[in-house]
Tab-separated table of C-alpha atoms in Angstrom:
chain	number	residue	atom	x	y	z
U	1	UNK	CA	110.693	-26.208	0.188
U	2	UNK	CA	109.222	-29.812	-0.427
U	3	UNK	CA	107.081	-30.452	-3.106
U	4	UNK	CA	103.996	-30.952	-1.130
U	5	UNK	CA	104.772	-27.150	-0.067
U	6	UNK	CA	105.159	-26.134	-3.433
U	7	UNK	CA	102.354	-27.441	-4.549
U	8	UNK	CA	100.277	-25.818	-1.612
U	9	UNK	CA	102.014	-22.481	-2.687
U	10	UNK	CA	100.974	-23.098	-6.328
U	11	UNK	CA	96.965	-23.780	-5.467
U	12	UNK	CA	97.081	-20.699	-2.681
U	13	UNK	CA	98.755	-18.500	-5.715
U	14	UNK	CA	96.017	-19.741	-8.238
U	15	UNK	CA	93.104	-19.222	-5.713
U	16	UNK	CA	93.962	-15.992	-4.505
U	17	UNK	CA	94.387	-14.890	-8.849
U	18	UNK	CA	91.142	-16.276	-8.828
U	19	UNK	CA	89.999	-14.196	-6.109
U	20	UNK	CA	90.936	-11.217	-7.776
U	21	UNK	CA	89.847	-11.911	-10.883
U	22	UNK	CA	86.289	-12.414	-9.554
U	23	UNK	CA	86.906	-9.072	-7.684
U	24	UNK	CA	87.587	-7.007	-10.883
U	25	UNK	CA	83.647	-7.970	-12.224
U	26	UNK	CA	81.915	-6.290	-9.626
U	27	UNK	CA	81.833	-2.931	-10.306
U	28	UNK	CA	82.831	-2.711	-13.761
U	29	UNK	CA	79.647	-4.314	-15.417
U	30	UNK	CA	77.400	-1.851	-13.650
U	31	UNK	CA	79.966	1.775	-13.958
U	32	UNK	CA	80.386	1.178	-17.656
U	33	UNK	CA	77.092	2.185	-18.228
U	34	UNK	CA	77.372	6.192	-16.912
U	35	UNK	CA	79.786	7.057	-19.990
U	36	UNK	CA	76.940	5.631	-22.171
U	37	UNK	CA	73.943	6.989	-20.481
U	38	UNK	CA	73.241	9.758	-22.990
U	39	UNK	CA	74.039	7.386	-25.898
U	40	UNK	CA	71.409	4.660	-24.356
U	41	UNK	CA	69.190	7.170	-23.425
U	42	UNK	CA	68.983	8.416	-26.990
U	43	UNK	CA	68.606	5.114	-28.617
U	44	UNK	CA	65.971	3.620	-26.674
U	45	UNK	CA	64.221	7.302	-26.160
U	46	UNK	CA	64.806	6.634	-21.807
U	47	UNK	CA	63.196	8.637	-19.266
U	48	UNK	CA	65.351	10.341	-16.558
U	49	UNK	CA	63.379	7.620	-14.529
U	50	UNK	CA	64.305	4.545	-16.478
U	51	UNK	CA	67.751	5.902	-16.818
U	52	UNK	CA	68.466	6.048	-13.208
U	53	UNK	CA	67.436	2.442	-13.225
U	54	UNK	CA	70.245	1.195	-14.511
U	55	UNK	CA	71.988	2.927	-11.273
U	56	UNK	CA	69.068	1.643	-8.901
U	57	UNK	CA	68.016	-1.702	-10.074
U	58	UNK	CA	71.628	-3.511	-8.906
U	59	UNK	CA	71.638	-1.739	-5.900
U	60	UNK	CA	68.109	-3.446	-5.152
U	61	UNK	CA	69.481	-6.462	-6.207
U	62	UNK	CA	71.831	-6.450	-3.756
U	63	UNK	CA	69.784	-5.333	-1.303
U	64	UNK	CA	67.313	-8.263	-1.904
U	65	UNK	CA	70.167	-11.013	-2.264
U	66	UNK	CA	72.439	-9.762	0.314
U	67	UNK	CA	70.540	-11.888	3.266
U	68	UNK	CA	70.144	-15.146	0.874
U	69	UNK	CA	73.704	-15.476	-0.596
U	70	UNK	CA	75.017	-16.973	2.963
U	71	UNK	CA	72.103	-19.672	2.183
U	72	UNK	CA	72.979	-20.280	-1.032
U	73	UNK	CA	76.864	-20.830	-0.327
U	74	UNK	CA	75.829	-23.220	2.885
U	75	UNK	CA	73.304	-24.666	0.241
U	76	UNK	CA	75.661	-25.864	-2.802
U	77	UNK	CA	79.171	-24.712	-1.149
U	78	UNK	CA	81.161	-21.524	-1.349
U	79	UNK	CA	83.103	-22.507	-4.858
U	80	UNK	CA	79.675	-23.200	-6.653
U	81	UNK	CA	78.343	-20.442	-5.126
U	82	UNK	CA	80.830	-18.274	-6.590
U	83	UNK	CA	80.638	-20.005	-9.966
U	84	UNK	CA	77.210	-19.258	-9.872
U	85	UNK	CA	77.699	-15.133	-9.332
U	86	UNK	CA	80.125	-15.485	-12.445
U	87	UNK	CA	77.893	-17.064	-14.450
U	88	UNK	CA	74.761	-14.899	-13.462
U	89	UNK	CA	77.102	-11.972	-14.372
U	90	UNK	CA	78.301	-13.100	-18.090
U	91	UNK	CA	74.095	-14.162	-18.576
U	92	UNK	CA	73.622	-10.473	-17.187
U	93	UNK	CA	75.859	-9.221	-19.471
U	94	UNK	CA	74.624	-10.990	-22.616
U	95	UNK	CA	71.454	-9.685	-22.042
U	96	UNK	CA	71.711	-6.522	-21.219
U	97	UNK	CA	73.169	-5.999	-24.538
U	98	UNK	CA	70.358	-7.065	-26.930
U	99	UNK	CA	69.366	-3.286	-27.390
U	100	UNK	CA	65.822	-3.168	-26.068
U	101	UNK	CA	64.370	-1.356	-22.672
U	102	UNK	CA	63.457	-4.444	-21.068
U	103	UNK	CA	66.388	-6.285	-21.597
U	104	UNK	CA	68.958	-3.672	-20.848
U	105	UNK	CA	67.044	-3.266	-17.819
U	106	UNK	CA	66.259	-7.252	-16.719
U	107	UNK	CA	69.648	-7.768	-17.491
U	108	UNK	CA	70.958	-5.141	-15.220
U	109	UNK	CA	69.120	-6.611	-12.376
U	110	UNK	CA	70.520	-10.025	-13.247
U	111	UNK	CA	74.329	-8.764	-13.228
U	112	UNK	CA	73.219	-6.822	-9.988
U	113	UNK	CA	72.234	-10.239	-8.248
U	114	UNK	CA	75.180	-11.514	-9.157
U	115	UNK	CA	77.546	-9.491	-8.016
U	116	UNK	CA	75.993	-9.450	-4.405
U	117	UNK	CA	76.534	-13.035	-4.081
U	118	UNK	CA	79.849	-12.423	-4.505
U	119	UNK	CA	80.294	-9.158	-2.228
U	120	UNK	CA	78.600	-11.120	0.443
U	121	UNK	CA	80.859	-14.853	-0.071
U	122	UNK	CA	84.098	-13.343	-1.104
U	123	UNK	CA	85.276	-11.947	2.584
U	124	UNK	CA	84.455	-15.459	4.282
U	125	UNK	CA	86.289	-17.379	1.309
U	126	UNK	CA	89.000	-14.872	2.528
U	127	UNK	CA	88.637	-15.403	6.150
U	128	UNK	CA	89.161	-19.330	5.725
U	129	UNK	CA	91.453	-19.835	3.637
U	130	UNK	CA	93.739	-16.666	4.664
U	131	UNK	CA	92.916	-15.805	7.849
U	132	UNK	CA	96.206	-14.152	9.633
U	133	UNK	CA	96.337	-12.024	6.301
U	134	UNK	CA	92.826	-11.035	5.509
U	135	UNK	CA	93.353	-7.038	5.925
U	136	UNK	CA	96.244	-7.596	3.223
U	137	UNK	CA	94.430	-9.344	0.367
U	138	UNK	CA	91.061	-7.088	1.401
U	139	UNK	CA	93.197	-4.071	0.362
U	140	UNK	CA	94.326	-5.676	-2.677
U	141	UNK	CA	90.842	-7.422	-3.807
U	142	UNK	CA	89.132	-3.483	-3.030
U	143	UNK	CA	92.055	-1.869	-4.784
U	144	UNK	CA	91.336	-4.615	-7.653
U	145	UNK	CA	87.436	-4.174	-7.757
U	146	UNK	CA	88.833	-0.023	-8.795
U	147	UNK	CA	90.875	-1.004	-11.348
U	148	UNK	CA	88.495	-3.293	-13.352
U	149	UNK	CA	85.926	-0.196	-13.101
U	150	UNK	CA	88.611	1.914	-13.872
U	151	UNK	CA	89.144	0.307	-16.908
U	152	UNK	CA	85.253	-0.398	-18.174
U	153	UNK	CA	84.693	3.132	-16.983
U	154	UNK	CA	87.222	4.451	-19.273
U	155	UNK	CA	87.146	2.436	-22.342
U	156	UNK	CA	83.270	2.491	-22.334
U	157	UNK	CA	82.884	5.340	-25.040
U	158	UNK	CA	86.112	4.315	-27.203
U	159	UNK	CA	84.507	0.847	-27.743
U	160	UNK	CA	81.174	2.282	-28.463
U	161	UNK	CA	82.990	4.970	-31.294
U	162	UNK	CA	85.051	1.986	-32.375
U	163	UNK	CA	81.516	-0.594	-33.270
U	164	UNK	CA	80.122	3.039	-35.038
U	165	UNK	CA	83.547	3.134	-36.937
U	166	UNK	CA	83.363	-0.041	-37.523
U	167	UNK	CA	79.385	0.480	-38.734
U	168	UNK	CA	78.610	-2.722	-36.723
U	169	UNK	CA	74.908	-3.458	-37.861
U	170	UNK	CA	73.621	-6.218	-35.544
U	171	UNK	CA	74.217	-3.780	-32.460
U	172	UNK	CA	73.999	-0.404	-31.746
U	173	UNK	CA	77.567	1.124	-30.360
U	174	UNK	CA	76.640	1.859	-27.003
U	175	UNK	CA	75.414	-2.289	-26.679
U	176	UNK	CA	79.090	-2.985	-27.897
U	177	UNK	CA	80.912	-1.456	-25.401
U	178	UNK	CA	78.271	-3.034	-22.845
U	179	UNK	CA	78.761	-6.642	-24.204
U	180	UNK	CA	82.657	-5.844	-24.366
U	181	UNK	CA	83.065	-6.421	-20.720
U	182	UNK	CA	82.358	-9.836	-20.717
U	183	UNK	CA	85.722	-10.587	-21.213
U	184	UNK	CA	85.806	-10.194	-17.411
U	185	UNK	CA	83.738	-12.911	-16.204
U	186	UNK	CA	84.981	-15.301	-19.131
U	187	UNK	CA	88.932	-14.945	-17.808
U	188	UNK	CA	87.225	-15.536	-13.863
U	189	UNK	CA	85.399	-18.658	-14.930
U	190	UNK	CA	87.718	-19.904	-16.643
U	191	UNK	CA	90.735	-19.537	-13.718
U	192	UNK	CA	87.813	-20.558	-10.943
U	193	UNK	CA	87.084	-24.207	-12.611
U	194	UNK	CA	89.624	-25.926	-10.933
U	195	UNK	CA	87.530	-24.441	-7.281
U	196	UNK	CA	84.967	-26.809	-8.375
U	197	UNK	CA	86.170	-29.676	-6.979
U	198	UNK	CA	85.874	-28.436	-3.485
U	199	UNK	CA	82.324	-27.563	-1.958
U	200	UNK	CA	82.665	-25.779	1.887
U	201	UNK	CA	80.586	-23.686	3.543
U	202	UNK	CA	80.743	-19.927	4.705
U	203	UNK	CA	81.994	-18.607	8.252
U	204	UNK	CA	79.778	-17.984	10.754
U	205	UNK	CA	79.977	-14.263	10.005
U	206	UNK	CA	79.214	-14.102	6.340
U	207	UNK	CA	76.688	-11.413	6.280
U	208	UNK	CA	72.872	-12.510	6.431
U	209	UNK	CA	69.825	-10.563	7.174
U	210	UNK	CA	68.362	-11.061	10.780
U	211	UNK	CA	65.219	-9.080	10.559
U	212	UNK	CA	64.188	-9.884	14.416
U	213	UNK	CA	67.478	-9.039	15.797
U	214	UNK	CA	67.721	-6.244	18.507
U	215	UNK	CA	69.996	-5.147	16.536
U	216	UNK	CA	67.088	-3.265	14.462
U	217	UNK	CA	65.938	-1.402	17.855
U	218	UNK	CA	69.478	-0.040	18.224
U	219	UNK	CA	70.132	3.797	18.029
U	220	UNK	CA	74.106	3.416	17.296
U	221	UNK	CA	73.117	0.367	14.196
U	222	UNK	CA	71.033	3.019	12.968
U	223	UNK	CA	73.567	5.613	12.935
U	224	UNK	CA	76.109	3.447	11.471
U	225	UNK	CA	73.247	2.161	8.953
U	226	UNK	CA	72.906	5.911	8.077
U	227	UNK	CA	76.325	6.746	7.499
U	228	UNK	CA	76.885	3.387	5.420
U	229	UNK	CA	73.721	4.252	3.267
U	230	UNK	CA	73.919	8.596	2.826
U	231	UNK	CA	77.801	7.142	1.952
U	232	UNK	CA	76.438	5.154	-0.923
U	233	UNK	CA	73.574	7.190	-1.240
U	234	UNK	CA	75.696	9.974	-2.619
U	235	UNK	CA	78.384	7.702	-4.369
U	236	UNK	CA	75.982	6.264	-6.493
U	237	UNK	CA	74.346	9.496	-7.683
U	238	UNK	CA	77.593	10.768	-8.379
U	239	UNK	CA	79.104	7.662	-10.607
U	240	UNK	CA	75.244	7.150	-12.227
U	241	UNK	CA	75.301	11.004	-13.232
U	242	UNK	CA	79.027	12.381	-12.909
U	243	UNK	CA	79.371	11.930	-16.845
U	244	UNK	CA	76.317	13.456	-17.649
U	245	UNK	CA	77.105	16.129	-15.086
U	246	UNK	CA	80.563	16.663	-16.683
U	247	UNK	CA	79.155	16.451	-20.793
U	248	UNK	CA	76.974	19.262	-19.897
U	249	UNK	CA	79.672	21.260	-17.902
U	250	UNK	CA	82.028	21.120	-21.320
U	251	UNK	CA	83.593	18.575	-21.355
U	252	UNK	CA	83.610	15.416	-24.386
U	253	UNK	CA	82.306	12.238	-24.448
U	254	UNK	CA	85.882	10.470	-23.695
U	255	UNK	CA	87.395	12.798	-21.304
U	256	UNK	CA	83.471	12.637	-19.109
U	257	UNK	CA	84.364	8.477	-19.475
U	258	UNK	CA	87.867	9.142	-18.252
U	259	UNK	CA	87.086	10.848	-15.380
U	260	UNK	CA	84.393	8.273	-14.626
U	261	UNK	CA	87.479	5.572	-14.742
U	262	UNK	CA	89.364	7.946	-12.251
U	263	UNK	CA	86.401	7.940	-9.907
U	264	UNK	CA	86.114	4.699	-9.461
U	265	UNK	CA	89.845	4.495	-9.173
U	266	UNK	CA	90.407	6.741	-6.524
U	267	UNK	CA	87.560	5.307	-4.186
U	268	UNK	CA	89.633	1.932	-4.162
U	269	UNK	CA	92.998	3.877	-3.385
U	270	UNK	CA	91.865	4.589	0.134
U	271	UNK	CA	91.754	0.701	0.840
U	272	UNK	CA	95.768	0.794	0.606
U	273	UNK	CA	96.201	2.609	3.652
U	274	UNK	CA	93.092	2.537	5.917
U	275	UNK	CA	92.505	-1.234	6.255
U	276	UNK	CA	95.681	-1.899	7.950
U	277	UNK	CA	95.586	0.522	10.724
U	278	UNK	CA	91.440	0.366	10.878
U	279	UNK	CA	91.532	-2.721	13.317
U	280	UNK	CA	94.144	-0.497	15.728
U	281	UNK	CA	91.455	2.411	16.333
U	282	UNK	CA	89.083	1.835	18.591
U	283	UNK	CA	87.512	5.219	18.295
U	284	UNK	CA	86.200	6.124	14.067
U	285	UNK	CA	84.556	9.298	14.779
U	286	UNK	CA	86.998	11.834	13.268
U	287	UNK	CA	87.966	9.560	10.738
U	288	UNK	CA	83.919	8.658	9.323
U	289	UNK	CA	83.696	12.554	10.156
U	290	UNK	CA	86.759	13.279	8.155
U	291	UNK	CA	86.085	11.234	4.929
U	292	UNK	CA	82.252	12.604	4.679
U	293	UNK	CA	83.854	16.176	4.680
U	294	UNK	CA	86.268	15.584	2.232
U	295	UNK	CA	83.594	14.248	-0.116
U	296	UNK	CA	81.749	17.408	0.449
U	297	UNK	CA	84.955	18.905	-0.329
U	298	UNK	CA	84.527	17.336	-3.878
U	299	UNK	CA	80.920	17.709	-4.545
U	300	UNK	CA	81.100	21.598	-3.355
U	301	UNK	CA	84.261	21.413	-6.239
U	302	UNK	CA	82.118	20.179	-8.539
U	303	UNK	CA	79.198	22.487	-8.147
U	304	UNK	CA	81.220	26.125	-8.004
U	305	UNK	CA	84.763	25.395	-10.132
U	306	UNK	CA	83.667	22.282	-12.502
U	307	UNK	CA	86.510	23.725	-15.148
U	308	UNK	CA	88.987	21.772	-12.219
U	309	UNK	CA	86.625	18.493	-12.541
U	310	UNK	CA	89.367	15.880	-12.753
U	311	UNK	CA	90.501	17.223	-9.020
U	312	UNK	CA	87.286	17.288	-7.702
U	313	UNK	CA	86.010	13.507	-8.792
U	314	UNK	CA	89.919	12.533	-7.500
U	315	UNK	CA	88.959	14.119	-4.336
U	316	UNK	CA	85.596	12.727	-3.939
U	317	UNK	CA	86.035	9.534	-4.664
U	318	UNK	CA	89.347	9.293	-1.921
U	319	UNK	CA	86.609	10.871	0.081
U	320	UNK	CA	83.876	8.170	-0.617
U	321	UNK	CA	86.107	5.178	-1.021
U	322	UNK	CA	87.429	5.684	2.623
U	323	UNK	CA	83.839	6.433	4.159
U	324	UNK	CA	82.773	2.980	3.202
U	325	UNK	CA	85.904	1.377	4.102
U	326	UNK	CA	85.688	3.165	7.572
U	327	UNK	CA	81.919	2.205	7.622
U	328	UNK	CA	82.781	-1.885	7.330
U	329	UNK	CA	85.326	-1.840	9.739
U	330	UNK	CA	82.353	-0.132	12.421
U	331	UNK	CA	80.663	-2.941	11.759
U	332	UNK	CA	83.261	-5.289	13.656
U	333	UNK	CA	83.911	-2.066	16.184
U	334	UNK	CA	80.547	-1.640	17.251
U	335	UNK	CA	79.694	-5.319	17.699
U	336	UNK	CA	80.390	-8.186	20.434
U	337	UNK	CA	80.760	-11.077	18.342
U	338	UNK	CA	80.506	-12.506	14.754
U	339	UNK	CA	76.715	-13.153	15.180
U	340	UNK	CA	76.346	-9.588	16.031
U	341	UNK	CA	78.268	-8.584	13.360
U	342	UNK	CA	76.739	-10.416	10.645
U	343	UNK	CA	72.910	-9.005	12.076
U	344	UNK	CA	74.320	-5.485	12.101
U	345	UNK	CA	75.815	-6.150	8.397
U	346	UNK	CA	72.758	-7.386	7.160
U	347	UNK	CA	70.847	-4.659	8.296
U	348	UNK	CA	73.475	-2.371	7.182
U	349	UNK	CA	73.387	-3.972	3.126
U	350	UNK	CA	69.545	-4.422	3.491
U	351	UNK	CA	68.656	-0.386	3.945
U	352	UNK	CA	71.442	1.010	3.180
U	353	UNK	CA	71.028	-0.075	-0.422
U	354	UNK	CA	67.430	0.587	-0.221
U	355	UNK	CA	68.537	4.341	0.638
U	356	UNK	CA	71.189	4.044	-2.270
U	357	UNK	CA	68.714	2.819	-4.438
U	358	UNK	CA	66.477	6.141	-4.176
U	359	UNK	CA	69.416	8.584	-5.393
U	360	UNK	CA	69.823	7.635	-9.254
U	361	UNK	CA	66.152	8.262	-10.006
U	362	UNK	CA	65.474	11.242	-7.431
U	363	UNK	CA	68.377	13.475	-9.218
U	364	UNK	CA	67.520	12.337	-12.554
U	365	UNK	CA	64.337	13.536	-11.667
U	366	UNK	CA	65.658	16.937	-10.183
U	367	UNK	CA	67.590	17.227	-13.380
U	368	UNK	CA	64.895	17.068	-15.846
U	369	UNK	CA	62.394	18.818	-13.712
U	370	UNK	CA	65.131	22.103	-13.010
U	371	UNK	CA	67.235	21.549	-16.229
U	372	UNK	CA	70.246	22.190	-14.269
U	373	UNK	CA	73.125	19.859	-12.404
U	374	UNK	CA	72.860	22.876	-9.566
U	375	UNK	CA	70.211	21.792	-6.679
U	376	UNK	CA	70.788	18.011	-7.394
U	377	UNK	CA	74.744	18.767	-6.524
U	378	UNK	CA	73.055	20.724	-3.674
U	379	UNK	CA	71.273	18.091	-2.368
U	380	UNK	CA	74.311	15.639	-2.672
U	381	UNK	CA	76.068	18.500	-0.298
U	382	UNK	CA	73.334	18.067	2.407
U	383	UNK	CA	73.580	14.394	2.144
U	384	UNK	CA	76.900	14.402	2.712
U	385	UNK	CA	76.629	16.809	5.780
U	386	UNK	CA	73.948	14.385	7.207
U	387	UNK	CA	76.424	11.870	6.558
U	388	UNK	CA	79.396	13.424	8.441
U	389	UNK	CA	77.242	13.718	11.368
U	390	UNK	CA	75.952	9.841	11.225
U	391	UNK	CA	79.395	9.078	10.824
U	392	UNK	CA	80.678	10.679	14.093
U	393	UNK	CA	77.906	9.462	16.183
U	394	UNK	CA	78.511	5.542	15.119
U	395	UNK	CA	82.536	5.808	15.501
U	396	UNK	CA	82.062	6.205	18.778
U	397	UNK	CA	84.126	3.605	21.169
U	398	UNK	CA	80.804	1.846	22.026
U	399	UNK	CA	78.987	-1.509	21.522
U	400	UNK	CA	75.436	-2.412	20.818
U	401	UNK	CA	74.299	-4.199	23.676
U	402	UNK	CA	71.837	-6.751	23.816
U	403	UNK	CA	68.759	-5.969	25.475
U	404	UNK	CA	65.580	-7.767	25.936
U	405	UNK	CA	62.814	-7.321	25.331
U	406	UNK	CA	59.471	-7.290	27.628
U	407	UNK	CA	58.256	-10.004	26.698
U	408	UNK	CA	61.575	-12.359	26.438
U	409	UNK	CA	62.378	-10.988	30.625
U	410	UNK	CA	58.603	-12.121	31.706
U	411	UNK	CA	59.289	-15.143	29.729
U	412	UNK	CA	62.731	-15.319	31.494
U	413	UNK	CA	60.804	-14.778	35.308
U	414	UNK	CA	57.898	-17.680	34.319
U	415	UNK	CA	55.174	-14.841	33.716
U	416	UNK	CA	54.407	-16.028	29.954
């Protein structure tokens, strides 16, 4: 190997560190909160409303900068753009941790924003620079995105007991373990500085909202919208909740926090196996059927035999993990080019995270209203029936044709 070689080796082995390290901060800031809900919720005297904000508000963030991230990237580059979501995470971070309502909750929005800039940039700074071995890194950078929630998840109530053992006075414990994350985006900054001195733009495909597409007036985008959403729909409640769910079933503070970290590790897991064979199937149906059923499978577990808990959240987060893995590769299934892709993506982010957005606050609602985990599990069960059903109708071998409209054919024949 020359040196110019080695040298190329070196920069692809530093980017692609960089990569991940960017992947492990977007879950982790927002999943660190469920161990702590109670704790936050008893500090700042929350309503079952405002606590299912902290679930909701990022998931409206993305939904609102999903369609502008590919503008920002072509605006100041892909590098800057992802320096950018880094540094809007740490500021989110920081914030969030000053231990009052408003900023816990502004700051959640802020890390929420960030983090869809980099969901959105992060597959086309993938498909340029490593194109013939994109399905390999996705699996890794997924698998990666698990283990850094894994890991806030999980040490979320040991860092708040250690600032109370401690008897940390400028903060309360729960803020601690918030702020402690920001070790994350630190390391990422820090290894994506030497990015800065390039500044390209995003693929063609990198997802963006195209809210006069035909895509929109599509039956299968709307099934595969549906299945995408009632996929996070569910997921969401269930990470948001699961500890509160599990606290109230029995179990302590830390092992409700560990299972959290196991949930979010098992929906990465799937990503190992399912991306490499996903672009060799042309027809998804019994496989989006088959992952919405096992997630049942772990939400029915949950509700009737919650003394086996641990099995259960393993199961439906395997279960969730591969729905929205399946889901994303429909996307490029269901779709005759890139342009089409990136409309039907866009549409997918835009209301499927509106839909996800609803669940936090509609079972914390439930909850408080019934006093009981039982009918919001129950309604998580429907949801994921629904979902099964979505999910065999858009894994269908078909493609969303282009059809249009009235007025574009009489413009077509000279009548307008």
């Amino acid at each position: 190997m020359t040196k110019e070689q080695q040298t190329l080796a070196a920069k692809s082995i530093f980017l692609i560190l960089g990569i991940l390290l960017i992947a492990a901060n977007l879950r982790g800031p927002i999943t660190s909160v469920a161990p702590l809900l109670d704790s936050i919720r008893s500090s700042l005297d929350l309503t079952a409303t405002q606590a299912g904000l902290l679930t909701t508000l990022p998931l409206l963030a993305f939904a609102l900068m999903s369609p502008l991230s590919s503008k920002i990237g072509h605006r100041i580059g892909l590098e800057r753009a992802l320096m950018a979501a880094l540094v809007l995470i740490l500021v989110g971070i920081i914030v969030r941790a000053l231990g009052s309502t408003s900023s816990l909750l502004f700051g959640t929005f802020v890390i929420g924003a960030g983090i869809a800039i980099a969901n959105v940039l992060l597959p086309s700074l993938l498909k340029r620079d490593f194109p013939t071995k994109v399905a390999t890194l996705t699996a890794v950078y997924v698998l990666t995105m698990g283990i850094g929630s894994a890991i806030s998840s999980a040490l979320a109530v040991p860092m708040s007991n250690l600032a109370e053992h401690l008897s940390l006075s400028f903060m309360p414990g729960w803020a601690f373990a918030l702020v402690s994350v920001i070790l994350f985006p630190i390391v990422s900054i820090l290894f994506w500085l030497p990015q800065m001195r390039e500044r390209t733009s995003p693929e063609k495909n990198t997802s963006r909202l195209d809210s006069h597409s035909y895509v929109w007036r599509s039956p299968l985008a709307w099934q595969l919208t549906f299945f995408l959403g009632l996929n996070s729909f569910v997921t969401y409640i269930i990470i948001g909740w699961l500890p509160s769910m599990l606290m109230d079933a029995g179990y302590s503070e830390v092992e409700a926090g560990f299972n959290a970290g196991l949930l979010q590790l098992a929906t990465a897991l799937p990503a190992i196996a399912l991306i490499p064979i996903m672009g060799k199937l042309k027809n998804q149906s019994l496989l989006a059927f088959g992952t919405a059923l096992i997630a049942l499978t772990g939400i029915l577990g949950l509700l009737l035999l919650p003394q086996f808990a641990t099995v259960w959240v393993l199961v439906f987060g395997f279960g969730g993990g591969a729905g929205f893995i399946v889901g994303l590769s429909c996307i490029s299934h269901r779709t005759h080019h890139t342009h089409q892709a990136a409309a039907l993506s866009g549409m997918a982010q835009c209301v499927g995270y509106l839909l996800a957005a609803t669940g936090p606050i509609l079972i914390g609602s439930v909850h408080d209203t019934t006093g009981s985990w039982r009918l919001p599990l129950i309604l998580c069960a429907i949801s994921c029936v629904l979902c099964s059903v979505c999910g065999f109708l858009a894994g269908r071998d078909r493609i969303i044709e282009h059809k249009p409209s009235v007025t574009v054919k009489l413009a077509d024949a000279g009548l307008v």
